[in-house]
Amino acid sequence: MKADWLWIGQVAMAALVNVSYAFALGSALYGAWLDKDGRSPVSPARAASLRAQRSLRASALVLVVALLVWLLYESASISGEPLPAAFGVVSTVLAQTHVGLAWSVAFGGALVLLVTVFAAAGAVRDGVLWLALIATAAGRAALGHAADAGFASAALGLHTLHVLSASAWSGVVMAGGLAVLPVLGTSTARGILIRTSTQVSNVAMFAVGLVLATGVFNALRGTGGSLAALTESAWGHVLLVKLGLVALALVLGGYNRMVAMPELRRAASTAAARRFVNVIHLEAIVMIGVLVLAAVLARSVPGYMLQG
C-alpha cells in the first residue's frame, strides 16, 4: 500500500463510513428496544429513547456525507487526477466501474435511511429503515476485495453478512456505551437498564458468532491459506493488530456478560450499573479502533496477492 495523502483520505472516509453505519445500526436497535417505554414523557426510558433517535439521525447524515467524500477520493485514485479535478470524472466512475455500481447501491441505501429516520414512526417506516440498512451493507461489502469474485458470488454474500454482523456487534456497543446507556444509570431506570443490557448481550453474542465464522472465511481468502501472508505483508500486520483488538473486545464483552450483568441483576445497585456502562464504554473505544483498521485493510493489497 502507498500511504500518501490520497490513500490516507480514502481510509479516513472509509473509516467514517464504517463507524457511522455501525452507529446507525446500533441506534436503530436501541430505538426499537426503547420505543414502547420511551413514548411517555415521564418514563425513565424517555431520555435514552430520544438519544437513540438523535444518534440514528446524526449517524445517517454523517454516513451520507462520508460516502460522497469517499467517492471523490476514489475517483481521484482511479483517474490519477488531483483531488479538485476528480469532480470531472465522478460520472465516468459511476457509469463505467464496478466501484460506481457498488457505491450507488450503498449510497442509495444510505440516502433512503436518512430520509426515513426523519419520517413519522410506524410499521412501514421501520420496514423501509431496515431494508435501507441491509442495502447499504451490501453496497459497502461490494466496495471491498470480496467483489473481486463478482457481484453474484459466495464471497460477496458472506462479506455482506460479515458487514452486517460486525456492524450490529460494534453498533450496539458504540451507540450504547457512548450515547444511550449512560442516561439509564438512575435508580428509576434500573429495570430498563437491566432489560436493555440483556438485549445488548444477546445481540452481541449472536453477532459475534457470525463475525467469527465469516471473518475466518475472509481471513483465509485474504491470506490464500499461507501464514507467510500474515507475517510478511503490511496487510497481514494490520490484520493481526485488528484481531488483537477484536480479542480485547471479546474479553470486555465476556466480562460484562459473565460478571457485570449477573451482579447488576442481583444487586441492581448504582455501582453495578456504573460498572456495566463503564466496561461497554471502553469496549466502544476498542470497537472504533477495529472499524478503523477494517478500513485500512479494505484499502490495502491482500496478503495472498503479494505472495503471488
PDB file of C-alpha atoms in Angstrom:
ATOM      1  CA  MET A   1       0.000   0.000   0.000  1.00  0.00           C
ATOM      2  CA  LYS A   2       1.142   3.535  -0.768  1.00  0.00           C
ATOM      3  CA  ALA A   3       0.417   5.687   2.259  1.00  0.00           C
ATOM      4  CA  ASP A   4       0.191   9.069   0.504  1.00  0.00           C
ATOM      5  CA  TRP A   5      -2.335  11.800   1.301  1.00  0.00           C
ATOM      6  CA  LEU A   6      -4.828  10.414  -1.193  1.00  0.00           C
ATOM      7  CA  TRP A   7      -4.685   6.966   0.426  1.00  0.00           C
ATOM      8  CA  ILE A   8      -4.996   8.489   3.894  1.00  0.00           C
ATOM      9  CA  GLY A   9      -8.073  10.433   2.789  1.00  0.00           C
ATOM     10  CA  GLN A  10      -9.666   7.281   1.356  1.00  0.00           C
ATOM     11  CA  VAL A  11      -9.010   5.352   4.544  1.00  0.00           C
ATOM     12  CA  ALA A  12     -10.299   8.198   6.725  1.00  0.00           C
ATOM     13  CA  MET A  13     -13.560   8.382   4.768  1.00  0.00           C
ATOM     14  CA  ALA A  14     -13.917   4.581   4.721  1.00  0.00           C
ATOM     15  CA  ALA A  15     -13.385   4.509   8.500  1.00  0.00           C
ATOM     16  CA  LEU A  16     -16.005   7.237   8.940  1.00  0.00           C
ATOM     17  CA  VAL A  17     -18.410   5.197   6.794  1.00  0.00           C
ATOM     18  CA  ASN A  18     -17.739   2.110   8.942  1.00  0.00           C
ATOM     19  CA  VAL A  19     -18.260   3.931  12.241  1.00  0.00           C
ATOM     20  CA  SER A  20     -21.318   5.938  11.172  1.00  0.00           C
ATOM     21  CA  TYR A  21     -23.020   2.886   9.656  1.00  0.00           C
ATOM     22  CA  ALA A  22     -22.420   0.817  12.790  1.00  0.00           C
ATOM     23  CA  PHE A  23     -23.681   3.708  14.934  1.00  0.00           C
ATOM     24  CA  ALA A  24     -26.818   3.916  12.780  1.00  0.00           C
ATOM     25  CA  LEU A  25     -27.492   0.186  13.030  1.00  0.00           C
ATOM     26  CA  GLY A  26     -26.897   0.126  16.786  1.00  0.00           C
ATOM     27  CA  SER A  27     -29.031   3.225  17.335  1.00  0.00           C
ATOM     28  CA  ALA A  28     -31.848   1.674  15.295  1.00  0.00           C
ATOM     29  CA  LEU A  29     -31.771  -1.381  17.557  1.00  0.00           C
ATOM     30  CA  TYR A  30     -31.886   0.751  20.712  1.00  0.00           C
ATOM     31  CA  GLY A  31     -34.709   2.767  19.199  1.00  0.00           C
ATOM     32  CA  ALA A  32     -36.718  -0.426  18.666  1.00  0.00           C
ATOM     33  CA  TRP A  33     -35.982  -1.718  22.179  1.00  0.00           C
ATOM     34  CA  LEU A  34     -36.859   1.551  23.919  1.00  0.00           C
ATOM     35  CA  ASP A  35     -39.708   2.693  21.665  1.00  0.00           C
ATOM     36  CA  LYS A  36     -42.638   1.488  23.787  1.00  0.00           C
ATOM     37  CA  ASP A  37     -41.261   2.659  27.143  1.00  0.00           C
ATOM     38  CA  GLY A  38     -39.893   5.885  25.700  1.00  0.00           C
ATOM     39  CA  ARG A  39     -43.189   7.190  24.324  1.00  0.00           C
ATOM     40  CA  SER A  40     -44.333   8.590  27.656  1.00  0.00           C
ATOM     41  CA  PRO A  41     -42.752  11.966  28.568  1.00  0.00           C
ATOM     42  CA  VAL A  42     -42.464  10.871  32.215  1.00  0.00           C
ATOM     43  CA  SER A  43     -40.949   7.449  31.505  1.00  0.00           C
ATOM     44  CA  PRO A  44     -37.390   6.877  32.803  1.00  0.00           C
ATOM     45  CA  ALA A  45     -36.625   5.468  29.337  1.00  0.00           C
ATOM     46  CA  ARG A  46     -37.607   8.731  27.613  1.00  0.00           C
ATOM     47  CA  ALA A  47     -34.140  10.308  27.640  1.00  0.00           C
ATOM     48  CA  ALA A  48     -32.496   7.130  26.345  1.00  0.00           C
ATOM     49  CA  SER A  49     -35.088   6.753  23.591  1.00  0.00           C
ATOM     50  CA  LEU A  50     -34.529  10.352  22.466  1.00  0.00           C
ATOM     51  CA  ARG A  51     -30.772   9.818  22.464  1.00  0.00           C
ATOM     52  CA  ALA A  52     -31.200   6.743  20.281  1.00  0.00           C
ATOM     53  CA  GLN A  53     -33.292   8.762  17.805  1.00  0.00           C
ATOM     54  CA  ARG A  54     -30.812  11.630  17.699  1.00  0.00           C
ATOM     55  CA  SER A  55     -27.878   9.250  17.356  1.00  0.00           C
ATOM     56  CA  LEU A  56     -29.611   7.492  14.454  1.00  0.00           C
ATOM     57  CA  ARG A  57     -30.304  10.752  12.637  1.00  0.00           C
ATOM     58  CA  ALA A  58     -26.805  12.138  13.186  1.00  0.00           C
ATOM     59  CA  SER A  59     -25.078   8.923  12.094  1.00  0.00           C
ATOM     60  CA  ALA A  60     -27.293   8.625   8.988  1.00  0.00           C
ATOM     61  CA  LEU A  61     -26.329  12.173   7.985  1.00  0.00           C
ATOM     62  CA  VAL A  62     -22.624  11.532   8.583  1.00  0.00           C
ATOM     63  CA  LEU A  63     -22.869   8.288   6.581  1.00  0.00           C
ATOM     64  CA  VAL A  64     -24.286  10.089   3.514  1.00  0.00           C
ATOM     65  CA  VAL A  65     -21.640  12.833   3.658  1.00  0.00           C
ATOM     66  CA  ALA A  66     -18.788  10.352   4.206  1.00  0.00           C
ATOM     67  CA  LEU A  67     -19.891   8.255   1.223  1.00  0.00           C
ATOM     68  CA  LEU A  68     -19.988  11.354  -1.001  1.00  0.00           C
ATOM     69  CA  VAL A  69     -16.477  12.439   0.002  1.00  0.00           C
ATOM     70  CA  TRP A  70     -15.210   8.850  -0.308  1.00  0.00           C
ATOM     71  CA  LEU A  71     -16.436   8.748  -3.909  1.00  0.00           C
ATOM     72  CA  LEU A  72     -14.441  11.874  -4.717  1.00  0.00           C
ATOM     73  CA  TYR A  73     -11.281  10.359  -3.259  1.00  0.00           C
ATOM     74  CA  GLU A  74     -11.914   7.095  -5.117  1.00  0.00           C
ATOM     75  CA  SER A  75     -12.445   8.951  -8.393  1.00  0.00           C
ATOM     76  CA  ALA A  76      -9.111  10.734  -7.903  1.00  0.00           C
ATOM     77  CA  SER A  77      -7.405   7.419  -7.177  1.00  0.00           C
ATOM     78  CA  ILE A  78      -8.860   5.668 -10.233  1.00  0.00           C
ATOM     79  CA  SER A  79      -8.239   8.530 -12.678  1.00  0.00           C
ATOM     80  CA  GLY A  80      -4.906   9.720 -11.365  1.00  0.00           C
ATOM     81  CA  GLU A  81      -6.273  13.262 -11.289  1.00  0.00           C
ATOM     82  CA  PRO A  82      -5.589  15.627  -8.376  1.00  0.00           C
ATOM     83  CA  LEU A  83      -8.431  15.819  -5.873  1.00  0.00           C
ATOM     84  CA  PRO A  84     -10.155  19.038  -7.083  1.00  0.00           C
ATOM     85  CA  ALA A  85     -10.083  17.843 -10.704  1.00  0.00           C
ATOM     86  CA  ALA A  86     -11.622  14.485  -9.727  1.00  0.00           C
ATOM     87  CA  PHE A  87     -15.089  16.075  -9.805  1.00  0.00           C
ATOM     88  CA  GLY A  88     -14.941  15.806 -13.582  1.00  0.00           C
ATOM     89  CA  VAL A  89     -14.504  12.021 -13.600  1.00  0.00           C
ATOM     90  CA  VAL A  90     -17.086  11.127 -10.935  1.00  0.00           C
ATOM     91  CA  SER A  91     -19.795  10.496 -13.531  1.00  0.00           C
ATOM     92  CA  THR A  92     -17.456   8.201 -15.501  1.00  0.00           C
ATOM     93  CA  VAL A  93     -16.573   6.228 -12.366  1.00  0.00           C
ATOM     94  CA  LEU A  94     -20.253   5.819 -11.520  1.00  0.00           C
ATOM     95  CA  ALA A  95     -21.225   4.701 -15.032  1.00  0.00           C
ATOM     96  CA  GLN A  96     -18.285   2.530 -16.064  1.00  0.00           C
ATOM     97  CA  THR A  97     -16.774   0.834 -12.991  1.00  0.00           C
ATOM     98  CA  HIS A  98     -17.891  -1.819 -10.545  1.00  0.00           C
ATOM     99  CA  VAL A  99     -16.935   0.610  -7.779  1.00  0.00           C
ATOM    100  CA  GLY A 100     -19.506   3.041  -9.149  1.00  0.00           C
ATOM    101  CA  LEU A 101     -22.218   0.384  -9.134  1.00  0.00           C
ATOM    102  CA  ALA A 102     -21.397  -0.770  -5.607  1.00  0.00           C
ATOM    103  CA  TRP A 103     -21.211   2.818  -4.350  1.00  0.00           C
ATOM    104  CA  SER A 104     -24.590   3.599  -5.935  1.00  0.00           C
ATOM    105  CA  VAL A 105     -26.186   0.735  -4.007  1.00  0.00           C
ATOM    106  CA  ALA A 106     -24.551   1.813  -0.730  1.00  0.00           C
ATOM    107  CA  PHE A 107     -25.362   5.496  -1.247  1.00  0.00           C
ATOM    108  CA  GLY A 108     -28.925   4.772  -2.326  1.00  0.00           C
ATOM    109  CA  GLY A 109     -29.486   2.769   0.848  1.00  0.00           C
ATOM    110  CA  ALA A 110     -27.871   5.491   2.979  1.00  0.00           C
ATOM    111  CA  LEU A 111     -29.968   8.212   1.351  1.00  0.00           C
ATOM    112  CA  VAL A 112     -33.199   6.275   1.908  1.00  0.00           C
ATOM    113  CA  LEU A 113     -32.079   5.704   5.503  1.00  0.00           C
ATOM    114  CA  LEU A 114     -31.504   9.445   6.011  1.00  0.00           C
ATOM    115  CA  VAL A 115     -34.964  10.311   4.707  1.00  0.00           C
ATOM    116  CA  THR A 116     -36.597   7.520   6.689  1.00  0.00           C
ATOM    117  CA  VAL A 117     -35.151   8.463  10.079  1.00  0.00           C
ATOM    118  CA  PHE A 118     -36.938  11.825   9.888  1.00  0.00           C
ATOM    119  CA  ALA A 119     -40.286  10.242   8.917  1.00  0.00           C
ATOM    120  CA  ALA A 120     -43.106   9.546  11.358  1.00  0.00           C
ATOM    121  CA  ALA A 121     -42.786   6.282  13.263  1.00  0.00           C
ATOM    122  CA  GLY A 122     -44.759   3.312  12.007  1.00  0.00           C
ATOM    123  CA  ALA A 123     -44.519  -0.205  10.610  1.00  0.00           C
ATOM    124  CA  VAL A 124     -43.855   0.973   7.042  1.00  0.00           C
ATOM    125  CA  ARG A 125     -41.156   3.381   8.175  1.00  0.00           C
ATOM    126  CA  ASP A 126     -39.453   0.676  10.229  1.00  0.00           C
ATOM    127  CA  GLY A 127     -39.547  -1.806   7.355  1.00  0.00           C
ATOM    128  CA  VAL A 128     -38.031   0.684   4.917  1.00  0.00           C
ATOM    129  CA  LEU A 129     -35.386   1.624   7.500  1.00  0.00           C
ATOM    130  CA  TRP A 130     -34.173  -1.971   7.898  1.00  0.00           C
ATOM    131  CA  LEU A 131     -34.209  -2.595   4.141  1.00  0.00           C
ATOM    132  CA  ALA A 132     -32.116   0.559   3.672  1.00  0.00           C
ATOM    133  CA  LEU A 133     -29.602  -0.660   6.262  1.00  0.00           C
ATOM    134  CA  ILE A 134     -29.303  -4.038   4.513  1.00  0.00           C
ATOM    135  CA  ALA A 135     -28.888  -2.412   1.078  1.00  0.00           C
ATOM    136  CA  THR A 136     -26.180  -0.128   2.435  1.00  0.00           C
ATOM    137  CA  ALA A 137     -24.337  -3.105   3.910  1.00  0.00           C
ATOM    138  CA  ALA A 138     -24.484  -4.960   0.575  1.00  0.00           C
ATOM    139  CA  GLY A 139     -23.108  -1.947  -1.287  1.00  0.00           C
ATOM    140  CA  ARG A 140     -20.353  -1.445   1.281  1.00  0.00           C
ATOM    141  CA  ALA A 141     -19.361  -5.103   1.038  1.00  0.00           C
ATOM    142  CA  ALA A 142     -19.115  -4.807  -2.752  1.00  0.00           C
ATOM    143  CA  LEU A 143     -16.686  -1.897  -2.391  1.00  0.00           C
ATOM    144  CA  GLY A 144     -14.100  -4.216  -0.841  1.00  0.00           C
ATOM    145  CA  HIS A 145     -11.976  -7.099  -2.089  1.00  0.00           C
ATOM    146  CA  ALA A 146     -14.912  -9.543  -1.880  1.00  0.00           C
ATOM    147  CA  ALA A 147     -16.272  -8.082  -5.138  1.00  0.00           C
ATOM    148  CA  ASP A 148     -13.171  -9.376  -6.953  1.00  0.00           C
ATOM    149  CA  ALA A 149     -15.033 -12.683  -7.264  1.00  0.00           C
ATOM    150  CA  GLY A 150     -18.034 -10.960  -8.892  1.00  0.00           C
ATOM    151  CA  PHE A 151     -21.269  -9.429  -7.636  1.00  0.00           C
ATOM    152  CA  ALA A 152     -23.104 -12.776  -7.729  1.00  0.00           C
ATOM    153  CA  SER A 153     -20.568 -14.686  -5.635  1.00  0.00           C
ATOM    154  CA  ALA A 154     -20.494 -16.540  -2.349  1.00  0.00           C
ATOM    155  CA  ALA A 155     -17.566 -14.359  -1.246  1.00  0.00           C
ATOM    156  CA  LEU A 156     -19.621 -11.188  -1.602  1.00  0.00           C
ATOM    157  CA  GLY A 157     -22.653 -12.742   0.098  1.00  0.00           C
ATOM    158  CA  LEU A 158     -20.557 -13.854   3.055  1.00  0.00           C
ATOM    159  CA  HIS A 159     -18.838 -10.484   3.271  1.00  0.00           C
ATOM    160  CA  THR A 160     -22.228  -8.744   3.321  1.00  0.00           C
ATOM    161  CA  LEU A 161     -23.200 -10.975   6.245  1.00  0.00           C
ATOM    162  CA  HIS A 162     -19.867 -10.126   7.869  1.00  0.00           C
ATOM    163  CA  VAL A 163     -20.505  -6.375   7.463  1.00  0.00           C
ATOM    164  CA  LEU A 164     -23.994  -6.697   8.963  1.00  0.00           C
ATOM    165  CA  SER A 165     -22.935  -8.843  11.908  1.00  0.00           C
ATOM    166  CA  ALA A 166     -19.805  -6.802  12.667  1.00  0.00           C
ATOM    167  CA  SER A 167     -21.803  -3.577  12.473  1.00  0.00           C
ATOM    168  CA  ALA A 168     -24.521  -4.989  14.741  1.00  0.00           C
ATOM    169  CA  TRP A 169     -21.943  -6.008  17.348  1.00  0.00           C
ATOM    170  CA  SER A 170     -19.923  -2.796  17.199  1.00  0.00           C
ATOM    171  CA  GLY A 171     -23.072  -0.686  16.787  1.00  0.00           C
ATOM    172  CA  VAL A 172     -24.853  -1.813  19.947  1.00  0.00           C
ATOM    173  CA  VAL A 173     -21.592  -1.377  21.846  1.00  0.00           C
ATOM    174  CA  MET A 174     -20.752   2.090  20.472  1.00  0.00           C
ATOM    175  CA  ALA A 175     -24.265   3.553  20.461  1.00  0.00           C
ATOM    176  CA  GLY A 176     -24.859   2.051  23.903  1.00  0.00           C
ATOM    177  CA  GLY A 177     -21.580   2.959  25.556  1.00  0.00           C
ATOM    178  CA  LEU A 178     -21.225   6.429  24.046  1.00  0.00           C
ATOM    179  CA  ALA A 179     -24.823   7.647  23.720  1.00  0.00           C
ATOM    180  CA  VAL A 180     -27.758   5.662  25.090  1.00  0.00           C
ATOM    181  CA  LEU A 181     -26.902   3.621  28.186  1.00  0.00           C
ATOM    182  CA  PRO A 182     -25.269   6.356  30.324  1.00  0.00           C
ATOM    183  CA  VAL A 183     -28.668   8.061  30.789  1.00  0.00           C
ATOM    184  CA  LEU A 184     -30.142   4.833  32.181  1.00  0.00           C
ATOM    185  CA  GLY A 185     -27.937   4.983  35.262  1.00  0.00           C
ATOM    186  CA  THR A 186     -30.565   6.453  37.594  1.00  0.00           C
ATOM    187  CA  SER A 187     -32.303   4.222  40.113  1.00  0.00           C
ATOM    188  CA  THR A 188     -35.696   4.796  38.450  1.00  0.00           C
ATOM    189  CA  ALA A 189     -34.326   3.472  35.139  1.00  0.00           C
ATOM    190  CA  ARG A 190     -32.539   0.480  36.654  1.00  0.00           C
ATOM    191  CA  GLY A 191     -35.098  -2.072  35.465  1.00  0.00           C
ATOM    192  CA  ILE A 192     -34.922  -0.737  31.914  1.00  0.00           C
ATOM    193  CA  LEU A 193     -31.115  -0.833  32.019  1.00  0.00           C
ATOM    194  CA  ILE A 194     -31.185  -4.468  33.152  1.00  0.00           C
ATOM    195  CA  ARG A 195     -33.603  -5.449  30.374  1.00  0.00           C
ATOM    196  CA  THR A 196     -31.707  -3.483  27.717  1.00  0.00           C
ATOM    197  CA  SER A 197     -28.351  -4.877  28.814  1.00  0.00           C
ATOM    198  CA  THR A 198     -29.730  -8.383  28.296  1.00  0.00           C
ATOM    199  CA  GLN A 199     -30.863  -7.467  24.774  1.00  0.00           C
ATOM    200  CA  VAL A 200     -27.462  -5.930  24.026  1.00  0.00           C
ATOM    201  CA  SER A 201     -25.652  -9.018  25.270  1.00  0.00           C
ATOM    202  CA  ASN A 202     -27.852 -11.416  23.287  1.00  0.00           C
ATOM    203  CA  VAL A 203     -27.467  -9.465  20.030  1.00  0.00           C
ATOM    204  CA  ALA A 204     -23.724  -9.124  20.568  1.00  0.00           C
ATOM    205  CA  MET A 205     -23.296 -12.841  21.277  1.00  0.00           C
ATOM    206  CA  PHE A 206     -25.243 -13.834  18.154  1.00  0.00           C
ATOM    207  CA  ALA A 207     -23.379 -11.278  16.027  1.00  0.00           C
ATOM    208  CA  VAL A 208     -20.001 -12.401  17.382  1.00  0.00           C
ATOM    209  CA  GLY A 209     -20.702 -15.947  16.213  1.00  0.00           C
ATOM    210  CA  LEU A 210     -21.412 -14.697  12.687  1.00  0.00           C
ATOM    211  CA  VAL A 211     -18.420 -12.331  12.757  1.00  0.00           C
ATOM    212  CA  LEU A 212     -16.039 -15.120  13.728  1.00  0.00           C
ATOM    213  CA  ALA A 213     -17.433 -17.563  11.158  1.00  0.00           C
ATOM    214  CA  THR A 214     -17.411 -15.109   8.255  1.00  0.00           C
ATOM    215  CA  GLY A 215     -14.180 -13.491   9.464  1.00  0.00           C
ATOM    216  CA  VAL A 216     -12.349 -16.815   9.283  1.00  0.00           C
ATOM    217  CA  PHE A 217     -13.509 -17.193   5.668  1.00  0.00           C
ATOM    218  CA  ASN A 218     -12.356 -13.666   4.812  1.00  0.00           C
ATOM    219  CA  ALA A 219      -9.007 -14.181   6.539  1.00  0.00           C
ATOM    220  CA  LEU A 220      -8.361 -17.468   4.725  1.00  0.00           C
ATOM    221  CA  ARG A 221      -9.269 -15.830   1.438  1.00  0.00           C
ATOM    222  CA  GLY A 222      -7.018 -12.853   2.173  1.00  0.00           C
ATOM    223  CA  THR A 223      -4.018 -14.965   3.125  1.00  0.00           C
ATOM    224  CA  GLY A 224      -4.527 -17.572   0.422  1.00  0.00           C
ATOM    225  CA  GLY A 225      -4.010 -20.184   3.142  1.00  0.00           C
ATOM    226  CA  SER A 226      -0.438 -19.044   3.768  1.00  0.00           C
ATOM    227  CA  LEU A 227       0.758 -17.898   7.176  1.00  0.00           C
ATOM    228  CA  ALA A 228       3.543 -16.015   5.419  1.00  0.00           C
ATOM    229  CA  ALA A 229       0.915 -13.570   4.159  1.00  0.00           C
ATOM    230  CA  LEU A 230       0.314 -12.588   7.791  1.00  0.00           C
ATOM    231  CA  THR A 231       3.934 -12.153   8.785  1.00  0.00           C
ATOM    232  CA  GLU A 232       5.482 -10.793   5.582  1.00  0.00           C
ATOM    233  CA  SER A 233       2.982  -8.185   4.401  1.00  0.00           C
ATOM    234  CA  ALA A 234       1.671  -4.876   5.738  1.00  0.00           C
ATOM    235  CA  TRP A 235      -1.848  -6.217   5.153  1.00  0.00           C
ATOM    236  CA  GLY A 236      -1.092  -9.181   7.405  1.00  0.00           C
ATOM    237  CA  HIS A 237       0.382  -6.976  10.137  1.00  0.00           C
ATOM    238  CA  VAL A 238      -2.720  -4.768  10.147  1.00  0.00           C
ATOM    239  CA  LEU A 239      -4.913  -7.867  10.281  1.00  0.00           C
ATOM    240  CA  LEU A 240      -3.017  -9.186  13.306  1.00  0.00           C
ATOM    241  CA  VAL A 241      -3.460  -5.879  15.160  1.00  0.00           C
ATOM    242  CA  LYS A 242      -7.155  -5.897  14.282  1.00  0.00           C
ATOM    243  CA  LEU A 243      -7.502  -9.456  15.592  1.00  0.00           C
ATOM    244  CA  GLY A 244      -5.812  -8.368  18.817  1.00  0.00           C
ATOM    245  CA  LEU A 245      -8.360  -5.583  19.290  1.00  0.00           C
ATOM    246  CA  VAL A 246     -11.201  -7.985  18.490  1.00  0.00           C
ATOM    247  CA  ALA A 247      -9.857 -10.336  21.172  1.00  0.00           C
ATOM    248  CA  LEU A 248      -9.771  -7.441  23.668  1.00  0.00           C
ATOM    249  CA  ALA A 249     -13.369  -6.540  22.772  1.00  0.00           C
ATOM    250  CA  LEU A 250     -14.369 -10.171  23.319  1.00  0.00           C
ATOM    251  CA  VAL A 251     -12.752 -10.138  26.753  1.00  0.00           C
ATOM    252  CA  LEU A 252     -14.565  -6.940  27.732  1.00  0.00           C
ATOM    253  CA  GLY A 253     -17.875  -8.227  26.383  1.00  0.00           C
ATOM    254  CA  GLY A 254     -17.352 -11.530  28.152  1.00  0.00           C
ATOM    255  CA  TYR A 255     -16.664  -9.743  31.421  1.00  0.00           C
ATOM    256  CA  ASN A 256     -19.888  -7.791  31.129  1.00  0.00           C
ATOM    257  CA  ARG A 257     -21.896 -10.895  30.294  1.00  0.00           C
ATOM    258  CA  MET A 258     -20.361 -13.217  32.901  1.00  0.00           C
ATOM    259  CA  VAL A 259     -19.596 -10.816  35.756  1.00  0.00           C
ATOM    260  CA  ALA A 260     -21.152  -7.347  35.473  1.00  0.00           C
ATOM    261  CA  MET A 261     -24.604  -8.368  34.224  1.00  0.00           C
ATOM    262  CA  PRO A 262     -25.257 -11.047  36.893  1.00  0.00           C
ATOM    263  CA  GLU A 263     -24.200  -8.544  39.556  1.00  0.00           C
ATOM    264  CA  LEU A 264     -26.464  -5.892  38.023  1.00  0.00           C
ATOM    265  CA  ARG A 265     -29.453  -8.258  38.059  1.00  0.00           C
ATOM    266  CA  ARG A 266     -28.718  -9.443  41.579  1.00  0.00           C
ATOM    267  CA  ALA A 267     -27.915  -6.158  43.333  1.00  0.00           C
ATOM    268  CA  ALA A 268     -29.461  -3.579  40.963  1.00  0.00           C
ATOM    269  CA  SER A 269     -27.118  -1.081  42.590  1.00  0.00           C
ATOM    270  CA  THR A 270     -25.709   2.159  41.240  1.00  0.00           C
ATOM    271  CA  ALA A 271     -22.179   0.746  41.453  1.00  0.00           C
ATOM    272  CA  ALA A 272     -23.139  -2.330  39.417  1.00  0.00           C
ATOM    273  CA  ALA A 273     -24.883  -0.178  36.795  1.00  0.00           C
ATOM    274  CA  ARG A 274     -21.894   2.142  36.550  1.00  0.00           C
ATOM    275  CA  ARG A 275     -19.512  -0.807  36.172  1.00  0.00           C
ATOM    276  CA  PHE A 276     -21.537  -2.292  33.307  1.00  0.00           C
ATOM    277  CA  VAL A 277     -21.763   1.035  31.457  1.00  0.00           C
ATOM    278  CA  ASN A 278     -18.062   1.821  32.011  1.00  0.00           C
ATOM    279  CA  VAL A 279     -16.973  -1.511  30.552  1.00  0.00           C
ATOM    280  CA  ILE A 280     -19.210  -1.139  27.486  1.00  0.00           C
ATOM    281  CA  HIS A 281     -17.858   2.409  27.089  1.00  0.00           C
ATOM    282  CA  LEU A 282     -14.312   1.036  26.997  1.00  0.00           C
ATOM    283  CA  GLU A 283     -15.396  -1.688  24.596  1.00  0.00           C
ATOM    284  CA  ALA A 284     -16.879   1.017  22.338  1.00  0.00           C
ATOM    285  CA  ILE A 285     -13.488   2.731  22.079  1.00  0.00           C
ATOM    286  CA  VAL A 286     -11.863  -0.586  21.154  1.00  0.00           C
ATOM    287  CA  MET A 287     -14.551  -1.136  18.517  1.00  0.00           C
ATOM    288  CA  ILE A 288     -13.786   2.194  16.888  1.00  0.00           C
ATOM    289  CA  GLY A 289     -10.192   1.003  16.533  1.00  0.00           C
ATOM    290  CA  VAL A 290     -11.389  -2.249  14.953  1.00  0.00           C
ATOM    291  CA  LEU A 291     -13.507  -0.383  12.394  1.00  0.00           C
ATOM    292  CA  VAL A 292     -10.643   1.977  11.523  1.00  0.00           C
ATOM    293  CA  LEU A 293      -8.334  -0.992  10.921  1.00  0.00           C
ATOM    294  CA  ALA A 294     -11.041  -2.635   8.813  1.00  0.00           C
ATOM    295  CA  ALA A 295     -10.929   0.462   6.586  1.00  0.00           C
ATOM    296  CA  VAL A 296      -7.147   0.169   6.332  1.00  0.00           C
ATOM    297  CA  LEU A 297      -7.444  -3.494   5.297  1.00  0.00           C
ATOM    298  CA  ALA A 298     -10.042  -2.639   2.649  1.00  0.00           C
ATOM    299  CA  ARG A 299      -7.607  -0.148   1.082  1.00  0.00           C
ATOM    300  CA  SER A 300      -4.564  -2.441   1.273  1.00  0.00           C
ATOM    301  CA  VAL A 301      -3.403  -5.175  -1.076  1.00  0.00           C
ATOM    302  CA  PRO A 302      -4.388  -8.586   0.415  1.00  0.00           C
ATOM    303  CA  GLY A 303      -1.545 -10.783   1.548  1.00  0.00           C
ATOM    304  CA  TYR A 304      -2.259 -13.550  -0.971  1.00  0.00           C
ATOM    305  CA  MET A 305      -1.697 -11.117  -3.873  1.00  0.00           C
ATOM    306  CA  LEU A 306       1.694 -10.123  -2.504  1.00  0.00           C
ATOM    307  CA  GLN A 307       2.538 -13.805  -2.186  1.00  0.00           C
ATOM    308  CA  GLY A 308       1.750 -14.327  -5.873  1.00  0.00           C
TER     309      GLY A 308
END
